Amino acid sequence: MAEADRPGKLFIGGLNTETSEKVLEAYFSKFGRISEVLLMKDRETNKSRGFAFVTYENPGDAKDAAREMNGKVSSNGVNFRCVSCDEDLWQ
């Protein structure tokens, strides 16, 4: 199974350059146990490229998080865009 096809994996977009793995874990861990937070960073600046992947141990928790967090704005102005990686994104 390809990494992006793992059940429980979310694509998180709309992040600012100051977003860290700890910030993402703090926002998304309230929906369940997270097995991985992968923040995509610029190689030169080491700052967020604006998106990340959050993987939950339970795929149902990922669906709950996507439903609740998509379109939410954080206290520091991050407008979360959440999409489950197990959905067919090209339909």
PDB file of C-alpha atoms in Angstrom:
ATOM      1  CA  MET A   1       0.000   0.000   0.000  1.00  0.00           C
ATOM      2  CA  ALA A   2       1.412   3.378  -1.002  1.00  0.00           C
ATOM      3  CA  GLU A   3       2.148   5.843   1.776  1.00  0.00           C
ATOM      4  CA  ALA A   4      -0.512   8.318   0.602  1.00  0.00           C
ATOM      5  CA  ASP A   5      -3.097   5.521   0.455  1.00  0.00           C
ATOM      6  CA  ARG A   6      -2.858   4.622   4.138  1.00  0.00           C
ATOM      7  CA  PRO A   7      -6.241   4.769   5.838  1.00  0.00           C
ATOM      8  CA  GLY A   8      -6.421   7.597   8.352  1.00  0.00           C
ATOM      9  CA  LYS A   9      -4.092   9.966   6.501  1.00  0.00           C
ATOM     10  CA  LEU A  10      -5.141  13.589   5.991  1.00  0.00           C
ATOM     11  CA  PHE A  11      -3.725  16.262   3.721  1.00  0.00           C
ATOM     12  CA  ILE A  12      -3.697  19.574   5.617  1.00  0.00           C
ATOM     13  CA  GLY A  13      -3.320  22.729   3.531  1.00  0.00           C
ATOM     14  CA  GLY A  14      -3.585  26.462   4.145  1.00  0.00           C
ATOM     15  CA  LEU A  15      -0.739  26.524   6.665  1.00  0.00           C
ATOM     16  CA  ASN A  16       1.470  29.546   7.195  1.00  0.00           C
ATOM     17  CA  THR A  17       5.276  29.480   7.262  1.00  0.00           C
ATOM     18  CA  GLU A  18       5.349  29.546  11.067  1.00  0.00           C
ATOM     19  CA  THR A  19       3.320  26.349  11.494  1.00  0.00           C
ATOM     20  CA  SER A  20       5.191  23.524  13.252  1.00  0.00           C
ATOM     21  CA  GLU A  21       4.578  19.826  13.830  1.00  0.00           C
ATOM     22  CA  LYS A  22       3.791  20.584  17.483  1.00  0.00           C
ATOM     23  CA  VAL A  23       1.133  23.115  16.519  1.00  0.00           C
ATOM     24  CA  LEU A  24      -0.506  20.630  14.150  1.00  0.00           C
ATOM     25  CA  GLU A  25      -0.414  17.871  16.743  1.00  0.00           C
ATOM     26  CA  ALA A  26      -1.997  20.183  19.324  1.00  0.00           C
ATOM     27  CA  TYR A  27      -4.886  21.063  16.984  1.00  0.00           C
ATOM     28  CA  PHE A  28      -5.515  17.604  15.571  1.00  0.00           C
ATOM     29  CA  SER A  29      -4.815  15.275  18.527  1.00  0.00           C
ATOM     30  CA  LYS A  30      -8.166  16.103  20.119  1.00  0.00           C
ATOM     31  CA  PHE A  31      -9.786  13.837  17.501  1.00  0.00           C
ATOM     32  CA  GLY A  32      -7.726  10.729  18.323  1.00  0.00           C
ATOM     33  CA  ARG A  33      -4.277   9.171  18.534  1.00  0.00           C
ATOM     34  CA  ILE A  34      -1.928  10.459  15.847  1.00  0.00           C
ATOM     35  CA  SER A  35       0.718   8.107  14.513  1.00  0.00           C
ATOM     36  CA  GLU A  36       2.541  10.677  12.353  1.00  0.00           C
ATOM     37  CA  VAL A  37       2.711  14.384  11.577  1.00  0.00           C
ATOM     38  CA  LEU A  38       4.691  15.185   8.436  1.00  0.00           C
ATOM     39  CA  LEU A  39       5.122  18.909   7.800  1.00  0.00           C
ATOM     40  CA  MET A  40       6.522  19.666   4.383  1.00  0.00           C
ATOM     41  CA  LYS A  41       9.359  22.206   4.702  1.00  0.00           C
ATOM     42  CA  ASP A  42      11.376  24.339   2.340  1.00  0.00           C
ATOM     43  CA  ARG A  43      14.890  22.912   2.009  1.00  0.00           C
ATOM     44  CA  GLU A  44      16.595  26.293   2.186  1.00  0.00           C
ATOM     45  CA  THR A  45      14.610  28.065   4.905  1.00  0.00           C
ATOM     46  CA  ASN A  46      13.342  25.019   6.835  1.00  0.00           C
ATOM     47  CA  LYS A  47       9.963  26.771   7.123  1.00  0.00           C
ATOM     48  CA  SER A  48       6.594  25.256   6.324  1.00  0.00           C
ATOM     49  CA  ARG A  49       5.724  25.011   2.621  1.00  0.00           C
ATOM     50  CA  GLY A  50       2.051  25.444   3.550  1.00  0.00           C
ATOM     51  CA  PHE A  51       0.934  21.824   3.781  1.00  0.00           C
ATOM     52  CA  ALA A  52       1.336  18.712   5.880  1.00  0.00           C
ATOM     53  CA  PHE A  53       0.056  15.185   6.381  1.00  0.00           C
ATOM     54  CA  VAL A  54      -1.457  13.962   9.646  1.00  0.00           C
ATOM     55  CA  THR A  55      -2.010  10.224  10.079  1.00  0.00           C
ATOM     56  CA  TYR A  56      -4.342   8.799  12.701  1.00  0.00           C
ATOM     57  CA  GLU A  57      -4.197   5.295  14.122  1.00  0.00           C
ATOM     58  CA  ASN A  58      -7.967   5.015  13.581  1.00  0.00           C
ATOM     59  CA  PRO A  59      -9.298   6.035  10.132  1.00  0.00           C
ATOM     60  CA  GLY A  60     -12.600   7.106  11.720  1.00  0.00           C
ATOM     61  CA  ASP A  61     -10.737   9.718  13.774  1.00  0.00           C
ATOM     62  CA  ALA A  62      -9.261  11.127  10.560  1.00  0.00           C
ATOM     63  CA  LYS A  63     -12.727  11.497   9.045  1.00  0.00           C
ATOM     64  CA  ASP A  64     -13.961  13.262  12.192  1.00  0.00           C
ATOM     65  CA  ALA A  65     -10.958  15.624  12.131  1.00  0.00           C
ATOM     66  CA  ALA A  66     -11.416  16.432   8.435  1.00  0.00           C
ATOM     67  CA  ARG A  67     -15.103  17.137   8.918  1.00  0.00           C
ATOM     68  CA  GLU A  68     -14.553  19.375  11.969  1.00  0.00           C
ATOM     69  CA  MET A  69     -11.331  21.158  10.983  1.00  0.00           C
ATOM     70  CA  ASN A  70     -11.853  21.841   7.281  1.00  0.00           C
ATOM     71  CA  GLY A  71     -12.335  25.589   6.876  1.00  0.00           C
ATOM     72  CA  LYS A  72     -11.617  26.362  10.546  1.00  0.00           C
ATOM     73  CA  VAL A  73      -9.382  29.313  11.289  1.00  0.00           C
ATOM     74  CA  SER A  74      -6.836  28.997  14.103  1.00  0.00           C
ATOM     75  CA  SER A  75      -5.981  31.697  16.623  1.00  0.00           C
ATOM     76  CA  ASN A  76      -2.924  32.662  14.539  1.00  0.00           C
ATOM     77  CA  GLY A  77      -4.894  32.958  11.290  1.00  0.00           C
ATOM     78  CA  VAL A  78      -4.298  29.530   9.739  1.00  0.00           C
ATOM     79  CA  ASN A  79      -7.273  28.549   7.562  1.00  0.00           C
ATOM     80  CA  PHE A  80      -7.129  24.741   7.631  1.00  0.00           C
ATOM     81  CA  ARG A  81      -7.967  22.803   4.457  1.00  0.00           C
ATOM     82  CA  CYS A  82      -8.353  19.106   5.251  1.00  0.00           C
ATOM     83  CA  VAL A  83      -8.806  16.276   2.773  1.00  0.00           C
ATOM     84  CA  SER A  84      -8.686  12.560   3.494  1.00  0.00           C
ATOM     85  CA  CYS A  85      -6.000  10.830   1.433  1.00  0.00           C
ATOM     86  CA  ASP A  86      -8.183   7.704   1.143  1.00  0.00           C
ATOM     87  CA  GLU A  87     -10.793   9.595  -0.898  1.00  0.00           C
ATOM     88  CA  ASP A  88     -10.613   9.696  -4.673  1.00  0.00           C
ATOM     89  CA  LEU A  89      -9.532  13.311  -5.061  1.00  0.00           C
ATOM     90  CA  TRP A  90      -9.943  13.365  -8.834  1.00  0.00           C
ATOM     91  CA  GLN A  91     -13.697  12.716  -9.024  1.00  0.00           C
TER      92      GLN A  91
END
